[in-house]
Coordinates of C-alpha atoms in Angstrom, one line a residue:
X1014 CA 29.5 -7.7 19.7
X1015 CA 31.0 -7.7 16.1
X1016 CA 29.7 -11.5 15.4
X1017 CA 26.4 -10.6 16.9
X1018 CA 26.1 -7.6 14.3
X1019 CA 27.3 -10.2 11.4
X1020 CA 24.2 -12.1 12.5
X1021 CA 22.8 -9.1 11.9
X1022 CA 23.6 -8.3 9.2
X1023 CA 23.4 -12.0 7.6
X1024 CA 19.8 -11.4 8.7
X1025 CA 19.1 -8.5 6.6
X1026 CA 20.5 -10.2 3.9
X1027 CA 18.3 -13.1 4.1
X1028 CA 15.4 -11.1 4.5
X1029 CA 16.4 -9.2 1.4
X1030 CA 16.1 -12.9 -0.5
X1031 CA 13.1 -13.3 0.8
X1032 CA 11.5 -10.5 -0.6
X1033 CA 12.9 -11.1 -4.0
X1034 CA 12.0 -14.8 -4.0
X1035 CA 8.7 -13.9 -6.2
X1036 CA 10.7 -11.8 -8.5
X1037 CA 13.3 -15.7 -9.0
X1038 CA 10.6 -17.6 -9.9
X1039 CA 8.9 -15.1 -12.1
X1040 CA 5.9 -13.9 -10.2
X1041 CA 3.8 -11.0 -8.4
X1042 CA 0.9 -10.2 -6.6
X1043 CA -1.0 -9.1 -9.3
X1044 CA -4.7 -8.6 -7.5
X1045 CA -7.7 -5.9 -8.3
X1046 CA -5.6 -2.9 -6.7
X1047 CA -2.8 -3.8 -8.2
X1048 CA -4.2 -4.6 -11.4
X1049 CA -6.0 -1.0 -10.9
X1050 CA -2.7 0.5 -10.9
X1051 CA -1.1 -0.7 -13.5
X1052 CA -4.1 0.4 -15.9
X1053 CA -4.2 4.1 -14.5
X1054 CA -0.2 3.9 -15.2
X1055 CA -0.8 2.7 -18.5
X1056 CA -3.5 4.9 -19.6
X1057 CA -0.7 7.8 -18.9
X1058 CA 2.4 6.3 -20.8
X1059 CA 0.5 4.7 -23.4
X1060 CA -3.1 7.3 -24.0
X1061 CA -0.7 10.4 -22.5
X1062 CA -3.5 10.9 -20.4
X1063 CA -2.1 12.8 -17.4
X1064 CA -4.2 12.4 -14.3
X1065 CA -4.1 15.0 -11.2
X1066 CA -5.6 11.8 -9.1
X1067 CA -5.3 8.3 -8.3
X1068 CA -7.6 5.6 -8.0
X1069 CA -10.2 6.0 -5.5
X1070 CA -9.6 5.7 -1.3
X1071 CA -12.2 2.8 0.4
X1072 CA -13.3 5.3 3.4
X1073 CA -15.0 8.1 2.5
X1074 CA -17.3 8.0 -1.2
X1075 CA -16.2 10.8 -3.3
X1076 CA -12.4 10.5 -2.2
X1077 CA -9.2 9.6 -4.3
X1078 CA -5.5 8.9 -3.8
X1079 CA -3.1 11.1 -5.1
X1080 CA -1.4 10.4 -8.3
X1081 CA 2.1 10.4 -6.9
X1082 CA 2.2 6.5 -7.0
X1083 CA 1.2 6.5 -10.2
X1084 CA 4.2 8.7 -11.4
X1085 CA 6.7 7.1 -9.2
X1086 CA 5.9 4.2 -11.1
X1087 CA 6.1 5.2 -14.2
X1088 CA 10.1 4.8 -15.0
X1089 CA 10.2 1.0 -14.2
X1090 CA 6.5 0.5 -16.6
X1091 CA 8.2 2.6 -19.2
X1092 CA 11.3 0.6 -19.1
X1093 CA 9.8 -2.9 -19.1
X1094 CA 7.3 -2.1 -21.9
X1095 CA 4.3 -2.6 -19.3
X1096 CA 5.7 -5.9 -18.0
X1097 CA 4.8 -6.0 -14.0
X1098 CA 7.8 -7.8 -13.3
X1099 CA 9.8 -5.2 -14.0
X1100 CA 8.2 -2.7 -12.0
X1101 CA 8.3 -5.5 -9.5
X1102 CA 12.0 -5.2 -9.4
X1103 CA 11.5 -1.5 -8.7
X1104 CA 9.2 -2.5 -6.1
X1105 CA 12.4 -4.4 -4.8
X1106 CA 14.5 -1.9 -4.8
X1107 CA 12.2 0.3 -2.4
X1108 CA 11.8 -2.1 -0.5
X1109 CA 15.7 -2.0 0.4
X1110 CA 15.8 1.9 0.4
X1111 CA 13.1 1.5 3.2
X1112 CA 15.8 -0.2 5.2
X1113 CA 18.5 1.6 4.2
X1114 CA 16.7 4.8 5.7
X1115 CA 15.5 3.0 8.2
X1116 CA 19.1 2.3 8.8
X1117 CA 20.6 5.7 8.4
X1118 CA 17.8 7.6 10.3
X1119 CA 19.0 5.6 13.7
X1120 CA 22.3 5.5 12.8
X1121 CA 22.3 9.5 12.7
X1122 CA 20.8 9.4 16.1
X1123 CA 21.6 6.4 17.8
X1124 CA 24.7 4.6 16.3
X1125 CA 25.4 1.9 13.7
X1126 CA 25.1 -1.0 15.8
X1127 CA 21.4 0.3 17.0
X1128 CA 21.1 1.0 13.2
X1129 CA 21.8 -2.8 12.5
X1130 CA 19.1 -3.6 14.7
X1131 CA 16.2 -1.4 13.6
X1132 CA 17.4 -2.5 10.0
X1133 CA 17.3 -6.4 11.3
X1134 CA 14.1 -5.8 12.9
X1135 CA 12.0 -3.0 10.1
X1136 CA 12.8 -5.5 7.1
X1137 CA 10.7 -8.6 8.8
X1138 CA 7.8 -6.3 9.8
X1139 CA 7.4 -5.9 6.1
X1140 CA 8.0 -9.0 4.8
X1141 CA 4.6 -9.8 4.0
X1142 CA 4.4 -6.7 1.7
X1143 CA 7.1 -8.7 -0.5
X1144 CA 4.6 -10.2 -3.7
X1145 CA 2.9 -7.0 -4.5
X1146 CA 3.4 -3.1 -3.6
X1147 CA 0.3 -0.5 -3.3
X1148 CA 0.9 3.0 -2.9
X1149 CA -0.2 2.5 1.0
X1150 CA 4.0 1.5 0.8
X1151 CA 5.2 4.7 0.2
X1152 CA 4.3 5.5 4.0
X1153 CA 7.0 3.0 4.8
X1154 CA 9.5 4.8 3.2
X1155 CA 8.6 8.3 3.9
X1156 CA 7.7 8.2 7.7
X1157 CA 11.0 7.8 9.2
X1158 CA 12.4 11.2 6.7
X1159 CA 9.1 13.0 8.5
X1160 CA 10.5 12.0 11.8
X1161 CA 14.1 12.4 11.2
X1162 CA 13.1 16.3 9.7
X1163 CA 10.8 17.3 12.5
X1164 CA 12.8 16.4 15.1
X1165 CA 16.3 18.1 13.6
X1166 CA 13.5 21.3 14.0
X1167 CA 13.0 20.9 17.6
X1168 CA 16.9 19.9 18.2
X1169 CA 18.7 22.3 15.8
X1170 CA 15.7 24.8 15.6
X1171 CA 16.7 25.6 11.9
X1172 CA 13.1 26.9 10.0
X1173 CA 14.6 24.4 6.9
X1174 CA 13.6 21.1 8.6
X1175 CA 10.2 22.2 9.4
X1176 CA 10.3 23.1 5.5
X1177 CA 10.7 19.5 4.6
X1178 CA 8.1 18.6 7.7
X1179 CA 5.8 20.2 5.9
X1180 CA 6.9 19.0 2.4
X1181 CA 6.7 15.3 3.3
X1182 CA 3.8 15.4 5.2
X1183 CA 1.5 16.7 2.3
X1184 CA 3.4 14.0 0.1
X1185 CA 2.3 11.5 2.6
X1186 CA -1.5 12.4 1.7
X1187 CA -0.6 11.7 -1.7
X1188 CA -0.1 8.2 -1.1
X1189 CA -2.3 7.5 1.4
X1190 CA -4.6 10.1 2.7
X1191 CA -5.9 8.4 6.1
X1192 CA -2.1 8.1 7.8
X1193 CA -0.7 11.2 6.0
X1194 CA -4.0 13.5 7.1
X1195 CA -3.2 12.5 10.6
X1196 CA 0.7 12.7 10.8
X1197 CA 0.2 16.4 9.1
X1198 CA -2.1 17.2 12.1
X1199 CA 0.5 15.9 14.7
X1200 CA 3.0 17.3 12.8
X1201 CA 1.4 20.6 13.0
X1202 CA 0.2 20.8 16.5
X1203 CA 4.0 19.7 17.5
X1204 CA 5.6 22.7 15.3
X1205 CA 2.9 25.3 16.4
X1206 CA 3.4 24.3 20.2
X1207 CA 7.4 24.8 19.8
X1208 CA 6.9 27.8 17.5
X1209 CA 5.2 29.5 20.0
X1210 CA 7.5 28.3 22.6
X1211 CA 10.1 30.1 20.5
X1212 CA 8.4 33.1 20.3
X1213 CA 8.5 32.1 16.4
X1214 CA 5.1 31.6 15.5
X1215 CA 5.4 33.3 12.3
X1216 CA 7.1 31.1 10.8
X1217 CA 4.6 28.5 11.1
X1218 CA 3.6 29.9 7.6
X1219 CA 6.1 27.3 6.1
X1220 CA 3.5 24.9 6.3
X1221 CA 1.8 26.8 2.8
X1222 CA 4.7 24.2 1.7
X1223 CA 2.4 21.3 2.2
X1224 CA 0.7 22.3 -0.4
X1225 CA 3.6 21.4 -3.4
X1226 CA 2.8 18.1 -3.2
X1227 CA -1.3 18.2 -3.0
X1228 CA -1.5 20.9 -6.0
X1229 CA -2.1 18.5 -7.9
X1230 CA -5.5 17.7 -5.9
X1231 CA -5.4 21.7 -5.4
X1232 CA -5.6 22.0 -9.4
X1233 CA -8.7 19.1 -9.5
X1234 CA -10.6 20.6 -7.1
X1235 CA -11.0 24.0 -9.3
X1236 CA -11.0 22.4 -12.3
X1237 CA -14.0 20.4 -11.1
X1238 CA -15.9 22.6 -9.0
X1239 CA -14.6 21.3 -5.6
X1240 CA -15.7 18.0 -6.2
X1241 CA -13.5 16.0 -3.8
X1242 CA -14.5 18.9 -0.8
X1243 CA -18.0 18.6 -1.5
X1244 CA -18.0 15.0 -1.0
X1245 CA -15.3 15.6 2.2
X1246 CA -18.0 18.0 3.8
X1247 CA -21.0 15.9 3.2
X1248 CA -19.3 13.1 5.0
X1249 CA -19.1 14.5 7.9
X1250 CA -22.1 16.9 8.2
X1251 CA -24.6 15.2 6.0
X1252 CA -23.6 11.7 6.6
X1253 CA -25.3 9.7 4.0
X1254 CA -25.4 5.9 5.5
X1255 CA -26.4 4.5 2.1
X1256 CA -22.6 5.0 0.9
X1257 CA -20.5 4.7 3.9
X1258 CA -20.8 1.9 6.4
X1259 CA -21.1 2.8 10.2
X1260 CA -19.9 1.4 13.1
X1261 CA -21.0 1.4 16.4
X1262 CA -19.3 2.6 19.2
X1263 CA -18.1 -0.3 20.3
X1264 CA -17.1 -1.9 17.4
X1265 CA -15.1 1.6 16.9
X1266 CA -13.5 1.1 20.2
X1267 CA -12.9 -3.0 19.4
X1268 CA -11.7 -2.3 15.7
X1269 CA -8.5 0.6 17.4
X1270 CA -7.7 -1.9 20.1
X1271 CA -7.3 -4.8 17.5
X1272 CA -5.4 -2.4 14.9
X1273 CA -3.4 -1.2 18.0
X1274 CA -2.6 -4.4 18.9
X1275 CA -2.1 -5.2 15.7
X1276 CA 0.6 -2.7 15.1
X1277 CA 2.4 -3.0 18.2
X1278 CA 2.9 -6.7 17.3
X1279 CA 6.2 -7.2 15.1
X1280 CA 6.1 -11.1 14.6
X1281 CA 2.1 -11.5 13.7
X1282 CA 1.1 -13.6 16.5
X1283 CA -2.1 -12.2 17.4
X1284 CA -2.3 -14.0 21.0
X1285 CA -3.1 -12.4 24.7
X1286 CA 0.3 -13.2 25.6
X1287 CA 2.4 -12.1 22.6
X1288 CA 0.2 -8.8 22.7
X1289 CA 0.7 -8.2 26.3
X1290 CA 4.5 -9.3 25.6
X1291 CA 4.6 -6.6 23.5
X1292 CA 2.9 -3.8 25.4
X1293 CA 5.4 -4.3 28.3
X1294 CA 8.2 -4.4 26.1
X1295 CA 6.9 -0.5 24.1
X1296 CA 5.6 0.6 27.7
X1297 CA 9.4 -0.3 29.0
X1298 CA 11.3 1.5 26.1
X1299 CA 8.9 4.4 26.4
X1300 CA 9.5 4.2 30.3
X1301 CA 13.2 4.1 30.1
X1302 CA 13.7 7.0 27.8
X1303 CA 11.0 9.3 29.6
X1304 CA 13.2 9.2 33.1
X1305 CA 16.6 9.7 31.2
X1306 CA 18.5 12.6 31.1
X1307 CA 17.3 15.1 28.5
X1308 CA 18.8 14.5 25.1
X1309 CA 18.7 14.2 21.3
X1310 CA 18.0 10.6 21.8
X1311 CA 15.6 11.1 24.4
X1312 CA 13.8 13.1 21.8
X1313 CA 13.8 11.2 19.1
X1314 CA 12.1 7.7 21.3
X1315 CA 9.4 10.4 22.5
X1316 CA 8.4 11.5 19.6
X1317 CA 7.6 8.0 18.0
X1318 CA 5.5 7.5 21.1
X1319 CA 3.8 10.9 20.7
X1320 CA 2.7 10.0 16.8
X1321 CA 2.5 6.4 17.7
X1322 CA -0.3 7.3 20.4
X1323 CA -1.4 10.2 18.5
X1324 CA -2.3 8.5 15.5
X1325 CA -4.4 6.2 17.5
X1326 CA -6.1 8.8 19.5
X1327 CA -6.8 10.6 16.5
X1328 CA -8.4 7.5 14.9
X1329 CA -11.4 7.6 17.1
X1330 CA -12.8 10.7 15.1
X1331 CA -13.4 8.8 12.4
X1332 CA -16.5 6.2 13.0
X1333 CA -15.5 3.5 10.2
X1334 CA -12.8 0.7 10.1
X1335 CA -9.3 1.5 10.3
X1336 CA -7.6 -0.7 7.9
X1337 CA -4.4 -2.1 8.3
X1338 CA -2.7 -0.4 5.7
X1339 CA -3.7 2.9 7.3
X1340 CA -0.3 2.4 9.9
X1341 CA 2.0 0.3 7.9
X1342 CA 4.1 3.5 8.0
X1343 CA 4.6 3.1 11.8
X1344 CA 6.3 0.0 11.6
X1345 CA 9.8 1.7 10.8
X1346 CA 9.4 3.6 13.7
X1347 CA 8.7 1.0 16.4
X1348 CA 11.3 -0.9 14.9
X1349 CA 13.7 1.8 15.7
X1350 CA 11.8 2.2 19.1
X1351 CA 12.6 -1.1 20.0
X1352 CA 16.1 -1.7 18.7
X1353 CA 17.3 1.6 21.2
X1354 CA 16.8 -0.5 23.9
X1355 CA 20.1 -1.9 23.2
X1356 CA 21.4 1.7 25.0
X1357 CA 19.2 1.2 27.8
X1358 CA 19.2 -2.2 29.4
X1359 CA 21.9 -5.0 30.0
X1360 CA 23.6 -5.7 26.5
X1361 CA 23.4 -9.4 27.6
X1362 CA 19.3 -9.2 28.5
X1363 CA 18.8 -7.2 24.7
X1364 CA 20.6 -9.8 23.2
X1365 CA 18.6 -12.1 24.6
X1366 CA 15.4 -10.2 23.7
X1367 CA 16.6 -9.2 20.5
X1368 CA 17.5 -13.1 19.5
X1369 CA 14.1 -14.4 20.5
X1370 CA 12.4 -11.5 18.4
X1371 CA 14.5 -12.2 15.4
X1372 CA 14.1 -16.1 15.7
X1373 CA 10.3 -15.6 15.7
X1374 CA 10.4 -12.8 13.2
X1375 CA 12.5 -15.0 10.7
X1376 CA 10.9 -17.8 11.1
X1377 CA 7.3 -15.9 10.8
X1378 CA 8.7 -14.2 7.4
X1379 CA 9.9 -17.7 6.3
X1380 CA 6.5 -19.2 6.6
X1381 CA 4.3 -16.7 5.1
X1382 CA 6.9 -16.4 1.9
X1383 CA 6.1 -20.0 1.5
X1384 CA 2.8 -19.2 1.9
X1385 CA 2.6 -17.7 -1.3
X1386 CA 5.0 -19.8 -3.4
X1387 CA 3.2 -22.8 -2.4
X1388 CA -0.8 -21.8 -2.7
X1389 CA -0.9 -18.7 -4.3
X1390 CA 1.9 -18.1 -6.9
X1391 CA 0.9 -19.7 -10.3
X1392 CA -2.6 -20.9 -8.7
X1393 CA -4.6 -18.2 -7.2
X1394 CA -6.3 -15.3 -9.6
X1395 CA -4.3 -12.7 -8.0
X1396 CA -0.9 -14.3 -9.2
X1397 CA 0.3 -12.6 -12.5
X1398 CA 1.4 -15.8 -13.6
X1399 CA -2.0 -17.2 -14.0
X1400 CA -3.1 -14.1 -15.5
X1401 CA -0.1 -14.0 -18.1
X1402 CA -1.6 -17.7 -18.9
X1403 CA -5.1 -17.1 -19.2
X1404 CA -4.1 -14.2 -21.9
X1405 CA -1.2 -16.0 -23.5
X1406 CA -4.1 -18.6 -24.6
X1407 CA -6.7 -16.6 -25.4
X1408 CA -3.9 -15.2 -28.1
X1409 CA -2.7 -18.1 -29.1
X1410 CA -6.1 -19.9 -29.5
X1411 CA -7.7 -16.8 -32.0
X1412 CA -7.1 -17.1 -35.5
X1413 CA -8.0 -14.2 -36.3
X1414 CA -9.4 -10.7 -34.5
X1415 CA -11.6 -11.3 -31.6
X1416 CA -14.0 -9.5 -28.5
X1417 CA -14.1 -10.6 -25.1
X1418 CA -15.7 -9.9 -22.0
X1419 CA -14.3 -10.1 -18.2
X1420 CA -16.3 -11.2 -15.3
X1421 CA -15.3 -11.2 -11.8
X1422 CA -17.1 -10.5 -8.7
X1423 CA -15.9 -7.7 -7.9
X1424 CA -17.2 -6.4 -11.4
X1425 CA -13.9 -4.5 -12.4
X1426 CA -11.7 -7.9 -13.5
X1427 CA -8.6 -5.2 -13.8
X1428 CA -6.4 -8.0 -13.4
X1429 CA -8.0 -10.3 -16.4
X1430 CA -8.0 -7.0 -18.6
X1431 CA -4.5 -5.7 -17.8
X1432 CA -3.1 -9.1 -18.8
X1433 CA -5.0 -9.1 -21.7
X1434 CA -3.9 -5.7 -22.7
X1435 CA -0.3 -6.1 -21.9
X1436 CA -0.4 -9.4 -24.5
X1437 CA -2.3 -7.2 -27.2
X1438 CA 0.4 -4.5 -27.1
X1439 CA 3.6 -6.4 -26.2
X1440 CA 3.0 -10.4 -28.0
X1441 CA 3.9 -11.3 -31.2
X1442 CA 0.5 -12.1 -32.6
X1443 CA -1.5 -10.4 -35.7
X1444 CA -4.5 -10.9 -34.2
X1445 CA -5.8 -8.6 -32.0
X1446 CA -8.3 -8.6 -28.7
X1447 CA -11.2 -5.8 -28.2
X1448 CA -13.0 -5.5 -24.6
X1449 CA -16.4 -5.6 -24.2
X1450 CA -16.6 -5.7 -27.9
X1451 CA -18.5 -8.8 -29.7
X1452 CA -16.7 -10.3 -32.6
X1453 CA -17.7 -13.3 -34.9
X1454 CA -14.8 -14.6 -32.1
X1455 CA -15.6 -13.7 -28.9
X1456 CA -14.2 -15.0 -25.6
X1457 CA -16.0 -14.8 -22.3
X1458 CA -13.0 -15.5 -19.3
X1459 CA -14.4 -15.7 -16.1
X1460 CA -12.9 -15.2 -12.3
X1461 CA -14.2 -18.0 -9.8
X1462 CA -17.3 -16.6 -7.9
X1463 CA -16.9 -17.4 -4.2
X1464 CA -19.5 -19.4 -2.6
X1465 CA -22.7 -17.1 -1.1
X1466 CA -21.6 -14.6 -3.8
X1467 CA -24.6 -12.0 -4.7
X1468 CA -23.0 -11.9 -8.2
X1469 CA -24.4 -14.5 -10.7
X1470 CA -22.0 -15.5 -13.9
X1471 CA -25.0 -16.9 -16.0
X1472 CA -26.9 -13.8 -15.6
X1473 CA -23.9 -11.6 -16.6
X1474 CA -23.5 -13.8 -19.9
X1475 CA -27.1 -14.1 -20.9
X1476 CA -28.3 -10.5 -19.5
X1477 CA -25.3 -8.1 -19.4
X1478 CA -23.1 -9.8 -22.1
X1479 CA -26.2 -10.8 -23.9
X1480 CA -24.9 -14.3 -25.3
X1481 CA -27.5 -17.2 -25.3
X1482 CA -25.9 -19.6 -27.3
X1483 CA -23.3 -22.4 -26.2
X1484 CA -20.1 -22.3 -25.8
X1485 CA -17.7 -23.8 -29.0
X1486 CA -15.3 -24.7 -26.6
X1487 CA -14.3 -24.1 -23.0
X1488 CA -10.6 -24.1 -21.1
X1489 CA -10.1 -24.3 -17.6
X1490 CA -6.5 -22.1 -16.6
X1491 CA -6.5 -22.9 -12.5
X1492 CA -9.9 -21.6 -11.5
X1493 CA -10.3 -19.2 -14.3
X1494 CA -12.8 -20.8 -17.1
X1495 CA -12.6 -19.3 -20.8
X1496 CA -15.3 -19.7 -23.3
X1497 CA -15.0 -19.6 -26.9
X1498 CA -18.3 -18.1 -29.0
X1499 CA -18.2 -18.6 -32.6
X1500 CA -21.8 -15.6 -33.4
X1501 CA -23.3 -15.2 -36.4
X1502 CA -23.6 -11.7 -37.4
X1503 CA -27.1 -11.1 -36.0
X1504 CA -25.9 -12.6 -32.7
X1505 CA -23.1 -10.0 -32.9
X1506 CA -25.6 -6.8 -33.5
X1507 CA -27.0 -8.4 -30.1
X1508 CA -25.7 -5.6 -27.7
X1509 CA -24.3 -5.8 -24.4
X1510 CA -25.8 -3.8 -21.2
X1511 CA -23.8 -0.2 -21.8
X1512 CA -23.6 0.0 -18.1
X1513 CA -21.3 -2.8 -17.8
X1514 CA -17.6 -1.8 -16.3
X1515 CA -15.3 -1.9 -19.1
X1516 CA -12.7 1.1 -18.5
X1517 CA -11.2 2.8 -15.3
X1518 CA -14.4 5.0 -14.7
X1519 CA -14.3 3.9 -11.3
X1520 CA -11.1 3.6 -10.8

């Protein structure tokens, strides 16, 4: 077995290079969320504007992230001078402390060959997380902690581990409210059920330690008359349609079986048989572990089944879309889940199994890697070297100070403006850019508007902008198209629609 867990090993490795590939030829994901981020993390380390939330979550209206992303990020910003590559090499480096837990979590439990396995298997299931990080990663990297902690509590019965059960399930909410909501409910069901069990239920007031890590949305809430619970209770007894999408039943019932499909599939072939393939093979490790002798082990498999299936039972309160990046953070878990098979079938039929899986998973990781070095890295708006360019000329072109104005579909452009800012502050140039200001110079850059779009770039210039003339010159970057405006000082005291989205008021 020692050449087999070289393999392994060699594996991990590769997939490590993989994920860094971006990084070696000097690119990132660099979209609007992204974009978003780096803003909100500049406006602390660069305005000192401390913030007690994040940028705004896509399910319910009034709701924000946590600013716990924000924070985490801000070493790697501070030490890179704003420059996202840097914080992309953070980005790597979580990325391999995700396996490494991943890793150490089994190998407490099961052993450091299964270890190898889960750590083989977890790193592919993320692969495709490599160009850019949200905070919907830090689930990733927390989930199997919550797991290991909870279940030392049932197994040890020390009152500590439920401490740090709490702790990490509040700090899951920080970085993404719809997965962490839910594993703080399982989480506390479980601990109440084996509290009382225990004839312990009074220490089921540890839990008032959840609420470390959301006093920060504690301290928002009174600072701003409750605003976030207002909007929370609203949703769900005054539902107002007009800002939040339903679906029907069905398409609630169609949209769980496709994200639970979706997340029980480790390569990311989304066909009947690979789905069913990998049904049988969860329903088998799940069946194999629930008629074995009682055990640590035993435990540990049954209770990533119990949040597995409890986060998608829990799911059907909620009568909107389940994103994928609601359950990114069970991936480490069903990785672990299936590499423990290794202790319960035929070491020759798990090799076999685990060889297919890993061909596919490579080979899948390979491809969509590629994917992005060959049509989206330096060609799409959402790489950041595209960005990079589009600013670097706008800088070099000005001979002296200038406005500009960003348009993208979207209306928020936060990739355009961050690149722009981060040349302002960090290049070597005396003259100097102001958004959504109008200068004797001013620049219009805009993003490419999709086909069908309900957004119209003429209108923006001649209505929002309020520019009517032509155009001295005009420079195609990719898809991105910049305009040069040489005004007169009338055309100048022409203002622009105030309404227009200029800062992170929306977040």
């Amino acid at each position: 077995m020692k050449y087999f867990y070289a393999l392994c090993t060699a594996s991990i490795v590769y997939g490590i290079y993989l994920f860094s590939l971006h990084l070696l030829t000097g690119d990132l994901l660099f979209h609007t969320d992204i974009a978003r981020d780096f803003l909100l993390i500049q406006d602390i380390v660069v305005n000192h504007k401390l913030t007690l939330i994040g940028p705004r979550a896509g399910g319910i209206p009034g709701v924000f992230f946590g600013p716990a992303w924000l924070y985490l990020n801000i070493p790697a910003f501070f030490i890179g001078n704003g420059n996202p590559l840097i914080v992309g090499q953070f980005w790597l480096l979580l990325a391999i402390l995700s396996v490494a837990i991943t890793f150490y979590v089994t190998k407490k439990i099961f052993g450091t060959g299964v270890g190898i396995f889960a750590a083989a298997i977890f790193i592919y299931t993320i692969l495709f997380l490599a160009p850019g990080f949200t905070q919907s990663f830090a689930p990733i990297l927390f989930s199997p902690l919550l797991l290991y902690t909870i279940y030392l509590f049932i197994e040890r019965k020390r009152i500590r581990y439920l401490c740090w059960s709490a702790f990490l399930s509040g700090l899951l909410i920080q970085f993404q409210p719809a997965f962490g909501s839910i594993i703080l409910f399982i989480t506390f069901i479980l601990s109440l059920v084996v509290l009382v069990r225990r004839k312990q239920i009074r220490y089921q007031l540890v839990w008032f330690v959840a609420f470390l890590p959301l006093s920060t949305y504690i301290i928002f809430e009174l600072r701003h008359n409750f605003l976030e619970t207002i909007a929370l209770y609203n949703f769900i007894f005054h539902h107002n349609s007009s800002d939040f999408t339903q679906i029907t039943y069905p398409e609630v019932a169609h949209n769980r079986l496709d994200g639970f499909l979706d997340s029980l599939n480790l390569i990311s072939i989304n066909t009947p048989i690979v789905n069913s393939l990998f049904i049988l093979i969860n329903a088998a490790v799940l069946g194999f572990w629930y008629v074995a002798k009682k055990s640590a082990q035993r435990t540990f498999v049954l209770l990533i089944y119990l949040y597995f299936l409890g986060f998608w039972a829990l799911t059907f309160l909620f009568k909107g879309s389940v994103w994928n990046y609601y359950y990114w953070g069970l991936y480490p878990l069903l990785s672990i889940a299936f590499a423990t098979l290794a202790l319960r079938i035929d070491k020759r039929l798990f090799s076999i199994l685990f060889f297919v899986l890993m061909a596919f998973m490579i080979k899948n990781g390979y491809e969509t890697v590629m994917v992005w070095q060959n049509q989206i890295s330096g060609k799409d708006t959402s790489s950041w070297i595209v960005n990079l360019e589009v600013a670097d000329y706008v800088f070099h072109d000005a001979d002296q100070n200038f406005g500009y104005y960003v348009y993208s579909p979207d209306n928020f452009g936060y990739s355009k403006k961050y690149a722009m800012s981060y040349v302002n502050m960090t290049g070597n140039f005396t003259e100097k850019g102001s958004l959504c200001t109008k200068n004797n110079v001013t620049y219009l850059i805009y993003e490419p508007t999709p086909a069908g779009s309900h957004t119209d770039p003429v209108f923006w210039k001649n209505a929002s902008v309020n520019i009517k003339t032509k155009p001295v010159s005009t420079k195609y970057i990719q898809s991105v198209k910049i305009e040069k405006y040489e005004l007169t000082s009338a055309q100048v005291k022409n203002s622009s629609d105030p309404t227009m989205i200029c800062g992170l008021q929306w977040r």
